[in-house]
Short mmCIF file of C-alpha atoms in Angstrom, two decimals:
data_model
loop_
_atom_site.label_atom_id
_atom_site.label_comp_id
_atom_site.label_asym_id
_atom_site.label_seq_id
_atom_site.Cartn_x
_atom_site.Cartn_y
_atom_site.Cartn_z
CA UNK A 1413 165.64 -92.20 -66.56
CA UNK A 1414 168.15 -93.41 -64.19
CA UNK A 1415 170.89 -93.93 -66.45
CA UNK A 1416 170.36 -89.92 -67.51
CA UNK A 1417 170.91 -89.23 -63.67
CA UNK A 1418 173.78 -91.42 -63.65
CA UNK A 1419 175.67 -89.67 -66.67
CA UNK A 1420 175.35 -86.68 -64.98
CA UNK A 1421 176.90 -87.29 -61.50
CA UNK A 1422 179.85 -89.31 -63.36
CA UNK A 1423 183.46 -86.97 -63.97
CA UNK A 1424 183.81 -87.80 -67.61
CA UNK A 1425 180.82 -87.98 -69.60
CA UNK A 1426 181.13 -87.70 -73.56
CA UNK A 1427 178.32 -85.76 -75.41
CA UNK A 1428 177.33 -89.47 -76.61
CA UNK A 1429 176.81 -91.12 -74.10
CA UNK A 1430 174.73 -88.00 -72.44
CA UNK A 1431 173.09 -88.32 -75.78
CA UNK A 1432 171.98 -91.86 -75.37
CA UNK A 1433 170.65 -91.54 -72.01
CA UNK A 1434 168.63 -88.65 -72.90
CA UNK A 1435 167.43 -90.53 -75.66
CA UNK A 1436 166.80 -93.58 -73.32
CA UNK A 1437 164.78 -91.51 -71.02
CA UNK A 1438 163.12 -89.96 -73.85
CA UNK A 1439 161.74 -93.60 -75.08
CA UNK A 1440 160.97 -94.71 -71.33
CA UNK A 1441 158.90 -91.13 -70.82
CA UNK A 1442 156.79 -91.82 -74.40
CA UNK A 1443 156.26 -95.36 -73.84
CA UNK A 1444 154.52 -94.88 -70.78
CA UNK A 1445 152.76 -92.42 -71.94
CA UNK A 1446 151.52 -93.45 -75.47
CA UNK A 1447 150.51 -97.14 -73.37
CA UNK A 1448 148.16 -94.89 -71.59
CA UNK A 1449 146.51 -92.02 -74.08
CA UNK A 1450 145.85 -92.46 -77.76
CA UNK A 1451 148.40 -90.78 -79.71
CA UNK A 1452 147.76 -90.29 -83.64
CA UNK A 1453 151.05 -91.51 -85.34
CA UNK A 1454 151.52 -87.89 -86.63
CA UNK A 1455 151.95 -86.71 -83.16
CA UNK A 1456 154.54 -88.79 -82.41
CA UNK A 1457 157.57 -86.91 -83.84
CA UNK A 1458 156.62 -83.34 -82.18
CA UNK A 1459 155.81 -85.40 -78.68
CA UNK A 1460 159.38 -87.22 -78.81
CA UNK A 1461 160.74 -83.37 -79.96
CA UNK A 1462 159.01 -81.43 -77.11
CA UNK A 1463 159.91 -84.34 -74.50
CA UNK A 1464 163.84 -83.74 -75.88
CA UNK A 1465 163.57 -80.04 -75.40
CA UNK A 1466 162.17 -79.95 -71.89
CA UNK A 1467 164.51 -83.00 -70.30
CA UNK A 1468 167.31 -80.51 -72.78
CA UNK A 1469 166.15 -77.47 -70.74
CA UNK A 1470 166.38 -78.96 -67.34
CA UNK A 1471 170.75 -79.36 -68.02
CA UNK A 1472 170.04 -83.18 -69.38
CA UNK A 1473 172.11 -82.10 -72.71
CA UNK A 1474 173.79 -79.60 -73.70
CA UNK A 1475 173.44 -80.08 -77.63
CA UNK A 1476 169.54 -79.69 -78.19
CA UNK A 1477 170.14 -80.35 -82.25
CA UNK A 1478 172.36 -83.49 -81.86
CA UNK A 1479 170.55 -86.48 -84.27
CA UNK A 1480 168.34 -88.59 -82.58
CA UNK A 1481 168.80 -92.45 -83.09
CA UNK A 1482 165.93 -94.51 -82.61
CA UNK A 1483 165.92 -96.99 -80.19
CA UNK A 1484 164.93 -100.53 -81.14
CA UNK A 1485 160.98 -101.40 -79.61
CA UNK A 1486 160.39 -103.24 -77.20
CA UNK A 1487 158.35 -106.66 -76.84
CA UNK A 1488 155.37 -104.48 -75.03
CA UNK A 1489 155.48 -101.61 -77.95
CA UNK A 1490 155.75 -104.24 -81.18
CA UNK A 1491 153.20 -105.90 -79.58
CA UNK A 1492 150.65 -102.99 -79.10
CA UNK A 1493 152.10 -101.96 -82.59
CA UNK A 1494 151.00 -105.45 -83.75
CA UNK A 1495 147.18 -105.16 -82.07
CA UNK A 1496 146.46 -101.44 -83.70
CA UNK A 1497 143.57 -101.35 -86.03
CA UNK A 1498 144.44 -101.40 -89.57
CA UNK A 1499 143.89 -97.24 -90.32
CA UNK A 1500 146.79 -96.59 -87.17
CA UNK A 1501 149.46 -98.74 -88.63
CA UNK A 1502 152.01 -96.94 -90.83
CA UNK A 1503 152.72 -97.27 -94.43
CA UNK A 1504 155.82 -98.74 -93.51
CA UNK A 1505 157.06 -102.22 -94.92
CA UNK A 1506 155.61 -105.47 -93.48
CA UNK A 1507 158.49 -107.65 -91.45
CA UNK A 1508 158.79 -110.31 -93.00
CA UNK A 1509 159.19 -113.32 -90.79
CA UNK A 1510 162.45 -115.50 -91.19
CA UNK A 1511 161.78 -118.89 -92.99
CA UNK A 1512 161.15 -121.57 -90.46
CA UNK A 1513 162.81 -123.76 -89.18
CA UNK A 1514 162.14 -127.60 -87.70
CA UNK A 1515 161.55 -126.80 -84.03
CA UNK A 1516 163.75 -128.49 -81.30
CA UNK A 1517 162.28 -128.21 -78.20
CA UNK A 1518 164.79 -127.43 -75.23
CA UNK A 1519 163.75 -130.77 -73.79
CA UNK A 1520 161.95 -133.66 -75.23
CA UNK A 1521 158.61 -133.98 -74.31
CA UNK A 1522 158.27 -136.97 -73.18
CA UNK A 1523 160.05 -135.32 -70.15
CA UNK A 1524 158.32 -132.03 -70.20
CA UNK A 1525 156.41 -132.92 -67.36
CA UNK A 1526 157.56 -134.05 -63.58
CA UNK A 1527 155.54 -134.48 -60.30
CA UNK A 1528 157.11 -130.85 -59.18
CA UNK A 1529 157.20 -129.10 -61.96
CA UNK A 1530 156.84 -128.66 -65.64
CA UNK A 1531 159.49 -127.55 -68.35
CA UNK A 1532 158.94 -125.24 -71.14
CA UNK A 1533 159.84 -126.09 -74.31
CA UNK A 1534 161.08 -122.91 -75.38
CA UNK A 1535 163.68 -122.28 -73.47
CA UNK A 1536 163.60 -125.27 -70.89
CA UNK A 1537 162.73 -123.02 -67.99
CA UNK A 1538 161.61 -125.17 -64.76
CA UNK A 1539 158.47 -124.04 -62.86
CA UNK A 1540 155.29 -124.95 -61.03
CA UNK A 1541 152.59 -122.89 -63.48
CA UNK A 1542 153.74 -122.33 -67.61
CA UNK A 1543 151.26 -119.67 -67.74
CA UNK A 1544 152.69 -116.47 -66.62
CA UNK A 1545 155.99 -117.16 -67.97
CA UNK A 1546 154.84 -118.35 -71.46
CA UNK A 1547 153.02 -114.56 -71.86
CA UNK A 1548 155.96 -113.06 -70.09
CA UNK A 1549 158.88 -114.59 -71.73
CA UNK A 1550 158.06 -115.73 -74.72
CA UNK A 1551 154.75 -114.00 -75.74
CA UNK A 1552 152.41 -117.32 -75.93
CA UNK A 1553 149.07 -117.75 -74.53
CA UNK A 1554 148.63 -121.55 -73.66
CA UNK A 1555 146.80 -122.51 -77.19
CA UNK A 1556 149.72 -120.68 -79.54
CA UNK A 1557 151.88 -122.86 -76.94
CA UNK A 1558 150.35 -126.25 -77.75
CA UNK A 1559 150.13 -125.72 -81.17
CA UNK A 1560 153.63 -124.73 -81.55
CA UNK A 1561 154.71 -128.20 -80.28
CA UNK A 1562 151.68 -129.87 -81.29
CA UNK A 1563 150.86 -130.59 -77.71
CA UNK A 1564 146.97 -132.21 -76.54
CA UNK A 1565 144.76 -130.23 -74.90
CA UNK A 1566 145.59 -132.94 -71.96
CA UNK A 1567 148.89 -131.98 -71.51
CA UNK A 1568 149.55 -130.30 -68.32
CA UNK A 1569 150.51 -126.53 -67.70
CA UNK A 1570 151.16 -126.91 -64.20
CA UNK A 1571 153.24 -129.47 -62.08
CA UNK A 1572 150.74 -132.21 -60.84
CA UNK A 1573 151.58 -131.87 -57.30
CA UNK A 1574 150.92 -128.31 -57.50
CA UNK A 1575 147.53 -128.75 -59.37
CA UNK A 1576 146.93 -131.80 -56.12
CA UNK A 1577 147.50 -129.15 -53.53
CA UNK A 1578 145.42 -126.70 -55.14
CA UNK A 1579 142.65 -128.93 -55.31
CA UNK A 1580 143.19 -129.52 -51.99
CA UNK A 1581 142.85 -126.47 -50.82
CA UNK A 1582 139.97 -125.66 -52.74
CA UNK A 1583 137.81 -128.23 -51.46
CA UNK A 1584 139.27 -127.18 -47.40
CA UNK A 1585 137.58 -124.09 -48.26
CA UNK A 1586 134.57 -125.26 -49.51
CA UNK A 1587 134.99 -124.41 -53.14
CA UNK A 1588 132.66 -125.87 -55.89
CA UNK A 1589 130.30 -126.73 -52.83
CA UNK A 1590 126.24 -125.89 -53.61
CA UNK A 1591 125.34 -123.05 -51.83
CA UNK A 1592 122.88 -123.80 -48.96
CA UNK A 1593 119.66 -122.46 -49.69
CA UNK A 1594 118.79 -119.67 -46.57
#
């Protein structure tokens, strides 16, 4: 949305790149909302057309019948694409995945794992937790993690001196204690 606002307080604009921002704040407005309200897949060409004709109307373009190029998805929207129940999904052509590869991790794995921190394999990222940034940046719960590297179910997620402190603190606060009857 803020690259629409952008075009428009620049000198020298071209029609395409006006064109692109609408079109990029067109995406950003029906992401947001289709992530929020069920949309049947029929709907989806008059929403993206009304959406076009009001930012149009409020001086966001000035050529309301210029093509509109689809922008590719992203991660979020081929994912919820990927979870819809079988009757949503278009007709369209499955994506066929390319053939795979041997896997090289970014590090060996052997030395994956360090008192402060642990390394991901994927892209050799240094941190304290793997979690987060495994469903973040690469779209992997922990098990589709190990099993892509054939890791044990031993093999730690988080750095061992920050799994220490935790436990730590957890027991400082009484955590895991029995309750006291009253």
């Amino acid at each position: 949305m803020f690259a629409v606002t952008e075009c428009l307080l620049t000198e020298h604009v071209t029609n395409t790149e006006l064109e692109l921002a609408l079109l990029d704040a067109v995406s950003e407005i029906l992401a947001a909302y289709v992530t929020t309200n069920q949309v049947d897949q029929a709907q989806l060409p008059g929403l993206v057309a009304a959406t076009r004709t009001a930012l149009s109307g409020h001086g966001l373009a000035q050529d309301t019948h210029a093509p509109i190029m689809p922008k590719s998805p992203t991660k979020r929207q081929q994912k919820a694409i990927a979870e819809a129940p079988a009757g949503e999904k278009s007709a369209e052509k499955p994506v066929t995945q390319p053939p795979k590869q041997a896997l090289e991790p970014a590090v060996p794995v052997s030395e994956s794992v360090e008192e402060d921190v642990v390394v991901c394999l994927e892209c050799g990222a240094r941190m304290k937790t793997l979690r987060r940034h495994l469903m973040s940046a690469h779209e992997l719960d922990e098990k589709a993690y190990r099993a892509r590297w054939s890791l044990s179910k031993e093999h730690p997620m988080t750095a061992p001196s920050y799994t220490k402190r935790r436990q730590e603190v957890a027991k400082q606060i009484g955590l895991g204690a029995k309750r006291k009857k009253a």
